PDB file of C-alpha atoms in Angstrom:
ATOM      1  CA  VAL A1486     137.364 111.602  67.201  1.00 94.00           C
ATOM      2  CA  HIS A1487     138.161 114.666  65.107  1.00 94.00           C
ATOM      3  CA  ARG A1488     135.552 117.152  63.969  1.00 94.00           C
ATOM      4  CA  GLY A1489     136.244 120.791  63.282  1.00 87.00           C
ATOM      5  CA  GLY A1490     133.814 123.375  62.002  1.00 84.00           C
ATOM      6  CA  ALA A1491     130.901 125.002  63.746  1.00 90.00           C
ATOM      7  CA  PHE A1492     129.474 124.350  67.215  1.00 93.00           C
ATOM      8  CA  GLY A1493     126.523 122.369  65.885  1.00 93.00           C
ATOM      9  CA  ASP A1494     128.776 120.038  63.891  1.00 93.00           C
ATOM     10  CA  VAL A1495     130.903 119.363  66.960  1.00 96.00           C
ATOM     11  CA  VAL A1496     127.853 118.703  69.137  1.00 96.00           C
ATOM     12  CA  GLN A1497     126.397 116.243  66.624  1.00 95.00           C
ATOM     13  CA  ALA A1498     129.758 114.515  66.165  1.00 95.00           C
ATOM     14  CA  SER A1499     129.912 113.968  69.915  1.00 96.00           C
ATOM     15  CA  THR A1500     127.244 111.282  69.488  1.00 95.00           C
ATOM     16  CA  VAL A1501     129.979 109.095  67.956  1.00 94.00           C
ATOM     17  CA  ALA A1502     131.911 109.592  71.185  1.00 94.00           C
ATOM     18  CA  ASP A1503     128.807 108.497  73.118  1.00 94.00           C
ATOM     19  CA  ALA A1504     128.617 105.272  71.136  1.00 91.00           C
ATOM     20  CA  LEU A1505     132.340 104.560  71.502  1.00 92.00           C
ATOM     21  CA  CYS A1506     132.125 105.137  75.238  1.00 93.00           C
ATOM     22  CA  GLU A1507     129.287 102.610  75.454  1.00 91.00           C
ATOM     23  CA  TYR A1508     131.566 100.115  73.670  1.00 90.00           C
ATOM     24  CA  GLY A1509     134.144 100.650  76.419  1.00 93.00           C
ATOM     25  CA  TYR A1510     136.579 103.004  74.692  1.00 92.00           C
ATOM     26  CA  ASP A1511     138.310 106.017  76.222  1.00 94.00           C
ATOM     27  CA  VAL A1512     137.389 108.773  73.781  1.00 95.00           C
ATOM     28  CA  HIS A1513     139.518 111.834  73.078  1.00 94.00           C
ATOM     29  CA  PHE A1514     137.861 114.547  71.016  1.00 96.00           C
ATOM     30  CA  ILE A1515     139.748 116.932  68.741  1.00 95.00           C
ATOM     31  CA  ALA A1516     138.078 120.209  67.765  1.00 93.00           C
ATOM     32  CA  GLY A1517     138.946 123.853  67.301  1.00 90.00           C
ATOM     33  CA  GLN A1518     139.833 125.881  70.356  1.00 87.00           C
ATOM     34  CA  ALA A1519     136.621 127.919  70.184  1.00 88.00           C
ATOM     35  CA  GLU A1520     134.274 125.010  69.468  1.00 91.00           C
ATOM     36  CA  ARG A1521     135.548 122.448  71.930  1.00 91.00           C
ATOM     37  CA  VAL A1522     134.504 124.577  74.915  1.00 95.00           C
ATOM     38  CA  CYS A1523     130.950 123.315  74.456  1.00 96.00           C
ATOM     39  CA  LEU A1524     132.186 119.770  75.203  1.00 97.00           C
ATOM     40  CA  GLU A1525     133.732 120.598  78.568  1.00 97.00           C
ATOM     41  CA  GLY A1526     132.440 118.152  81.163  1.00 97.00           C
ATOM     42  CA  HIS A1527     131.047 115.787  78.519  1.00 97.00           C
ATOM     43  CA  PRO A1528     130.449 112.401  80.195  1.00 96.00           C
ATOM     44  CA  SER A1529     131.662 110.355  77.198  1.00 97.00           C
ATOM     45  CA  ILE A1530     134.857 112.286  76.453  1.00 97.00           C
ATOM     46  CA  ALA A1531     138.009 111.572  78.430  1.00 95.00           C
ATOM     47  CA  SER A1532     139.904 114.616  77.135  1.00 95.00           C
ATOM     48  CA  LEU A1533     139.687 117.468  74.648  1.00 94.00           C
ATOM     49  CA  GLU A1534     142.656 117.695  72.293  1.00 89.00           C
ATOM     50  CA  ARG A1535     143.995 119.988  69.590  1.00 85.00           C
ATOM     51  CA  HIS A1536     145.764 117.626  67.165  1.00 81.00           C
ATOM     52  CA  PRO A1537     144.703 114.341  65.493  1.00 73.00           C
ATOM     53  CA  THR A1538     146.562 111.091  66.231  1.00 73.00           C
ATOM     54  CA  ALA A1539     147.129 107.904  64.232  1.00 71.00           C
ATOM     55  CA  GLN A1540     143.975 106.327  65.669  1.00 76.00           C
ATOM     56  CA  THR A1541     141.701 109.251  64.920  1.00 85.00           C
ATOM     57  CA  ILE A1542     138.197 108.756  63.522  1.00 92.00           C
ATOM     58  CA  GLU A1543     138.141 111.591  61.012  1.00 92.00           C
ATOM     59  CA  LEU A1544     134.746 113.292  60.747  1.00 94.00           C
ATOM     60  CA  ASP A1545     135.830 116.536  59.095  1.00 91.00           C
ATOM     61  CA  TRP A1546     133.799 117.046  55.894  1.00 90.00           C
ATOM     62  CA  ALA A1547     131.941 113.809  56.662  1.00 90.00           C
ATOM     63  CA  TYR A1548     128.577 115.192  55.626  1.00 88.00           C
ATOM     64  CA  GLU A1549     129.583 118.196  53.503  1.00 89.00           C
ATOM     65  CA  ASN A1550     131.210 115.946  50.866  1.00 89.00           C
ATOM     66  CA  SER A1551     128.474 113.304  50.911  1.00 91.00           C
ATOM     67  CA  PRO A1552     126.095 112.967  47.948  1.00 92.00           C
ATOM     68  CA  ASP A1553     123.373 112.390  50.559  1.00 92.00           C
ATOM     69  CA  PHE A1554     124.059 115.757  52.176  1.00 88.00           C
ATOM     70  CA  ALA A1555     120.522 117.093  51.682  1.00 86.00           C
ATOM     71  CA  THR A1556     118.574 113.876  52.338  1.00 91.00           C
ATOM     72  CA  GLU A1557     120.299 111.975  55.185  1.00 92.00           C
ATOM     73  CA  HIS A1558     120.515 112.860  58.872  1.00 93.00           C
ATOM     74  CA  ILE A1559     123.857 114.375  59.912  1.00 93.00           C
ATOM     75  CA  GLN A1560     124.440 111.574  62.431  1.00 93.00           C
ATOM     76  CA  THR A1561     123.836 108.932  59.764  1.00 92.00           C
ATOM     77  CA  LEU A1562     126.609 110.472  57.676  1.00 92.00           C
ATOM     78  CA  PHE A1563     128.961 110.714  60.663  1.00 93.00           C
ATOM     79  CA  HIS A1564     128.301 107.084  61.555  1.00 88.00           C
ATOM     80  CA  ARG A1565     128.837 105.975  57.950  1.00 89.00           C
ATOM     81  CA  VAL A1566     132.255 107.611  57.822  1.00 88.00           C
ATOM     82  CA  SER A1567     133.258 106.245  61.238  1.00 87.00           C
ATOM     83  CA  ASN A1568     132.832 102.648  59.956  1.00 83.00           C
ATOM     84  CA  LEU A1569     131.608 101.495  63.365  1.00 79.00           C
ATOM     85  CA  GLY A1570     128.325 100.040  62.179  1.00 76.00           C
ATOM     86  CA  LEU A1571     126.357 102.648  64.125  1.00 76.00           C
ATOM     87  CA  THR A1572     122.780 103.254  63.031  1.00 75.00           C
ATOM     88  CA  HIS A1573     120.939 104.627  66.063  1.00 79.00           C
ATOM     89  CA  LYS A1574     120.364 108.390  66.032  1.00 87.00           C
ATOM     90  CA  ARG A1575     120.545 109.818  69.519  1.00 92.00           C
ATOM     91  CA  VAL A1576     120.080 113.147  71.248  1.00 95.00           C
ATOM     92  CA  PRO A1577     123.535 114.619  71.992  1.00 97.00           C
ATOM     93  CA  GLN A1578     124.421 115.312  75.595  1.00 96.00           C
ATOM     94  CA  LEU A1579     126.198 118.322  77.056  1.00 98.00           C
ATOM     95  CA  ARG A1580     126.830 119.470  80.613  1.00 97.00           C
ATOM     96  CA  VAL A1581     126.677 122.828  82.398  1.00 98.00           C
ATOM     97  CA  SER A1582     128.737 123.177  85.573  1.00 98.00           C
ATOM     98  CA  GLU A1583     127.216 124.076  88.929  1.00 98.00           C
ATOM     99  CA  ASP A1584     129.033 127.435  88.890  1.00 98.00           C
ATOM    100  CA  GLU A1585     127.661 128.196  85.417  1.00 98.00           C
ATOM    101  CA  ARG A1586     124.182 127.132  86.492  1.00 98.00           C
ATOM    102  CA  ALA A1587     124.379 129.416  89.538  1.00 98.00           C
ATOM    103  CA  TRP A1588     125.497 132.344  87.353  1.00 97.00           C
ATOM    104  CA  ALA A1589     122.576 131.793  84.973  1.00 98.00           C
ATOM    105  CA  GLN A1590     120.111 131.688  87.849  1.00 98.00           C
ATOM    106  CA  SER A1591     121.520 134.921  89.249  1.00 97.00           C
ATOM    107  CA  THR A1592     121.146 136.498  85.808  1.00 97.00           C
ATOM    108  CA  ILE A1593     117.625 135.460  84.774  1.00 98.00           C
ATOM    109  CA  GLY A1594     116.290 133.401  87.669  1.00 97.00           C
ATOM    110  CA  SER A1595     114.387 136.351  89.136  1.00 97.00           C
ATOM    111  CA  LEU A1596     112.692 137.327  85.854  1.00 98.00           C
ATOM    112  CA  PRO A1597     108.931 136.694  85.540  1.00 97.00           C
ATOM    113  CA  LYS A1598     108.255 133.271  84.064  1.00 97.00           C
ATOM    114  CA  PRO A1599     108.018 131.863  81.544  1.00 98.00           C
ATOM    115  CA  VAL A1600     111.395 133.005  80.206  1.00 98.00           C
ATOM    116  CA  VAL A1601     111.921 132.441  76.485  1.00 98.00           C
ATOM    117  CA  GLY A1602     115.397 132.643  74.989  1.00 98.00           C
ATOM    118  CA  ILE A1603     115.716 133.905  71.405  1.00 98.00           C
ATOM    119  CA  ILE A1604     118.537 133.163  68.973  1.00 97.00           C
ATOM    120  CA  ALA A1605     117.397 135.156  65.949  1.00 95.00           C
ATOM    121  CA  HIS A1606     120.610 135.000  63.927  1.00 92.00           C
ATOM    122  CA  ALA A1607     123.402 132.523  63.312  1.00 89.00           C
ATOM    123  CA  GLY A1608     126.771 134.035  64.077  1.00 78.00           C
ATOM    124  CA  ALA A1609     128.582 132.861  60.936  1.00 74.00           C
ATOM    125  CA  TRP A1610     125.794 132.246  58.383  1.00 76.00           C
ATOM    126  CA  PRO A1611     124.101 135.318  56.855  1.00 76.00           C
ATOM    127  CA  ASN A1612     121.310 133.192  55.328  1.00 77.00           C
ATOM    128  CA  ARG A1613     120.299 131.853  58.768  1.00 84.00           C
ATOM    129  CA  GLN A1614     118.636 134.884  60.256  1.00 86.00           C
ATOM    130  CA  THR A1615     115.222 136.240  61.064  1.00 91.00           C
ATOM    131  CA  ASN A1616     113.845 139.754  61.196  1.00 92.00           C
ATOM    132  CA  ALA A1617     114.641 141.508  64.480  1.00 95.00           C
ATOM    133  CA  GLU A1618     111.556 143.723  64.232  1.00 96.00           C
ATOM    134  CA  ASP A1619     109.324 140.637  63.981  1.00 95.00           C
ATOM    135  CA  TRP A1620     110.688 139.362  67.306  1.00 97.00           C
ATOM    136  CA  GLY A1621     110.010 142.730  68.894  1.00 97.00           C
ATOM    137  CA  ASN A1622     106.397 142.555  67.694  1.00 97.00           C
ATOM    138  CA  VAL A1623     106.063 139.030  69.107  1.00 96.00           C
ATOM    139  CA  ALA A1624     107.326 140.196  72.496  1.00 98.00           C
ATOM    140  CA  LYS A1625     104.886 143.109  72.502  1.00 98.00           C
ATOM    141  CA  ALA A1626     101.995 140.814  71.575  1.00 98.00           C
ATOM    142  CA  ILE A1627     102.688 138.418  74.468  1.00 98.00           C
ATOM    143  CA  PRO A1628     103.502 140.728  77.408  1.00 97.00           C
ATOM    144  CA  GLU A1629     103.049 137.945  79.971  1.00 98.00           C
ATOM    145  CA  VAL A1630     106.170 136.202  78.601  1.00 98.00           C
ATOM    146  CA  THR A1631     109.706 137.396  79.343  1.00 98.00           C
ATOM    147  CA  PHE A1632     111.854 137.296  76.214  1.00 98.00           C
ATOM    148  CA  VAL A1633     115.659 137.398  76.469  1.00 98.00           C
ATOM    149  CA  ASN A1634     118.129 137.757  73.622  1.00 98.00           C
ATOM    150  CA  LEU A1635     120.725 134.962  73.618  1.00 97.00           C
ATOM    151  CA  GLY A1636     122.053 135.682  70.138  1.00 92.00           C
ATOM    152  CA  PRO A1637     124.940 137.753  68.769  1.00 85.00           C
ATOM    153  CA  HIS A1638     122.852 140.620  67.331  1.00 90.00           C
ATOM    154  CA  PRO A1639     120.652 143.214  69.091  1.00 94.00           C
ATOM    155  CA  LEU A1640     116.890 142.790  69.276  1.00 97.00           C
ATOM    156  CA  PRO A1641     114.344 145.548  70.020  1.00 97.00           C
ATOM    157  CA  GLN A1642     112.592 146.105  73.325  1.00 96.00           C
ATOM    158  CA  PRO A1643     110.776 144.734  75.219  1.00 98.00           C
ATOM    159  CA  ILE A1644     113.185 141.842  74.581  1.00 98.00           C
ATOM    160  CA  ARG A1645     115.798 141.943  77.303  1.00 98.00           C
ATOM    161  CA  THR A1646     119.459 142.270  76.395  1.00 95.00           C
ATOM    162  CA  LEU A1647     121.893 140.362  78.612  1.00 94.00           C
ATOM    163  CA  ASP A1648     125.605 140.804  79.250  1.00 89.00           C
ATOM    164  CA  ILE A1649     126.907 137.527  77.829  1.00 92.00           C
ATOM    165  CA  ILE A1650     130.621 136.898  77.359  1.00 91.00           C
ATOM    166  CA  GLY A1651     131.598 133.434  76.195  1.00 94.00           C
ATOM    167  CA  PHE A1652     129.745 130.456  74.769  1.00 95.00           C
ATOM    168  CA  ARG A1653     129.633 128.589  78.081  1.00 97.00           C
ATOM    169  CA  LYS A1654     127.469 131.378  79.508  1.00 97.00           C
ATOM    170  CA  VAL A1655     125.151 131.090  76.514  1.00 97.00           C
ATOM    171  CA  MET A1656     124.846 127.379  77.313  1.00 98.00           C
ATOM    172  CA  ALA A1657     124.023 128.092  80.954  1.00 98.00           C
ATOM    173  CA  LEU A1658     121.351 130.635  80.008  1.00 98.00           C
ATOM    174  CA  ILE A1659     119.820 128.200  77.514  1.00 98.00           C
ATOM    175  CA  GLU A1660     119.509 125.626  80.289  1.00 98.00           C
ATOM    176  CA  ALA A1661     117.862 128.198  82.571  1.00 98.00           C
ATOM    177  CA  CYS A1662     115.209 129.240  80.030  1.00 98.00           C
ATOM    178  CA  ASP A1663     111.772 127.640  79.853  1.00 98.00           C
ATOM    179  CA  LEU A1664     111.677 127.634  76.047  1.00 98.00           C
ATOM    180  CA  ILE A1665     114.195 128.358  73.279  1.00 98.00           C
ATOM    181  CA  CYS A1666     113.284 129.948  69.926  1.00 98.00           C
ATOM    182  CA  SER A1667     116.145 129.572  67.469  1.00 96.00           C
ATOM    183  CA  VAL A1668     117.277 129.429  63.890  1.00 93.00           C
ATOM    184  CA  ASP A1669     119.494 126.522  62.821  1.00 91.00           C
ATOM    185  CA  THR A1670     122.716 127.402  64.626  1.00 92.00           C
ATOM    186  CA  GLY A1671     125.052 126.162  67.353  1.00 94.00           C
ATOM    187  CA  PRO A1672     122.881 127.220  70.321  1.00 96.00           C
ATOM    188  CA  MET A1673     119.982 125.250  68.822  1.00 96.00           C
ATOM    189  CA  HIS A1674     122.080 122.076  69.051  1.00 96.00           C
ATOM    190  CA  VAL A1675     123.062 123.021  72.597  1.00 97.00           C
ATOM    191  CA  ALA A1676     119.408 123.438  73.540  1.00 98.00           C
ATOM    192  CA  ALA A1677     118.626 119.984  72.142  1.00 97.00           C
ATOM    193  CA  ALA A1678     121.549 118.463  74.043  1.00 98.00           C
ATOM    194  CA  LEU A1679     120.331 120.122  77.257  1.00 98.00           C
ATOM    195  CA  ARG A1680     116.839 118.670  76.648  1.00 97.00           C
ATOM    196  CA  LYS A1681     115.112 122.029  76.245  1.00 98.00           C
ATOM    197  CA  ARG A1682     111.790 122.562  74.519  1.00 98.00           C
ATOM    198  CA  MET A1683     112.264 124.540  71.315  1.00 98.00           C
ATOM    199  CA  VAL A1684     110.633 126.387  68.489  1.00 97.00           C
ATOM    200  CA  VAL A1685     113.026 126.068  65.539  1.00 96.00           C
ATOM    201  CA  ILE A1686     112.857 128.354  62.518  1.00 93.00           C
ATOM    202  CA  GLU A1687     114.038 126.414  59.485  1.00 87.00           C
ATOM    203  CA  THR A1688     116.345 128.645  57.476  1.00 78.00           C
ATOM    204  CA  ALA A1689     119.040 126.603  55.715  1.00 68.00           C
ATOM    205  CA  PHE A1690     118.715 122.856  56.315  1.00 76.00           C
ATOM    206  CA  ARG A1691     115.810 120.540  56.912  1.00 85.00           C
ATOM    207  CA  ILE A1692     115.628 120.543  60.696  1.00 91.00           C
ATOM    208  CA  ASP A1693     114.623 116.874  60.807  1.00 92.00           C
ATOM    209  CA  LEU A1694     118.089 116.119  59.381  1.00 92.00           C
ATOM    210  CA  ARG A1695     119.708 117.958  62.286  1.00 92.00           C
ATOM    211  CA  LEU A1696     117.516 117.114  65.290  1.00 94.00           C
ATOM    212  CA  THR A1697     116.140 113.732  66.364  1.00 92.00           C
ATOM    213  CA  ASP A1698     112.738 112.432  67.411  1.00 89.00           C
ATOM    214  CA  GLY A1699     114.010 112.508  70.999  1.00 92.00           C
ATOM    215  CA  THR A1700     114.034 116.322  70.945  1.00 95.00           C
ATOM    216  CA  ASP A1701     110.909 118.234  71.951  1.00 96.00           C
ATOM    217  CA  TYR A1702     110.638 120.840  69.220  1.00 96.00           C
ATOM    218  CA  LEU A1703     108.146 122.604  66.980  1.00 96.00           C
ATOM    219  CA  ARG A1704     109.363 123.246  63.454  1.00 94.00           C
ATOM    220  CA  VAL A1705     108.507 126.467  61.646  1.00 93.00           C
ATOM    221  CA  PRO A1706     109.256 125.677  57.984  1.00 85.00           C
ATOM    222  CA  ALA A1707     110.975 128.041  55.608  1.00 68.00           C
ATOM    223  CA  PRO A1708     108.660 129.106  52.756  1.00 66.00           C
ATOM    224  CA  VAL A1709     111.312 128.473  50.075  1.00 61.00           C
ATOM    225  CA  GLU A1710     112.248 125.508  47.882  1.00 60.00           C
ATOM    226  CA  CYS A1711     116.050 125.759  48.260  1.00 57.00           C
ATOM    227  CA  VAL A1712     116.226 124.998  51.974  1.00 50.00           C
ATOM    228  CA  GLY A1713     119.065 122.470  51.498  1.00 48.00           C
ATOM    229  CA  CYS A1714     121.666 125.086  50.615  1.00 50.00           C
ATOM    230  CA  MET A1715     124.578 126.245  52.802  1.00 44.00           C
TER     231      MET A1715
END
């Protein structure tokens, strides 16, 4: 299976690997060097590769070039291109290692609970962001909650800033949090795959076309009419 692009695209494409594994196939997943780290330890993927082969299921641009881009679920479009007759939308699955889990616990495990992780901005998409000052006001208004910044941009106090280097550590911290608040970005898909409860701020796509009914999330809709844009 080949899918490049952003973390979220790779995570959603991994559901094709899940289906193939259930059919008895050994699945090898091809993704970019940065993005494929999120699939390390994936139970349905035999190996992570760099280059497509002759038997590759090509999922690059599978939904971006579809006329149903703004109305069909991303997994539906992946399954349509794969020509495997797949119809069932499923929650992706990811794994955090025991060492990563231990690191996350040593980092935030002693903080007063509940611990809420915030991803206020998408790393690569300027139109998927929320106001940092608003998050600071939220944290001040709910002092009994510990807020930690899991995103790439600074947030004001009393939100705690953590020393995070590498996406695998972001994944481990997401798993260790009690709740995740996120815009539509890669860590949101990770949180869904790790079965975390979420509050999702809709900023670019309809969230119901990115997450499934099997995910425990509250949607905060964007107050604009052009939400289907990139």
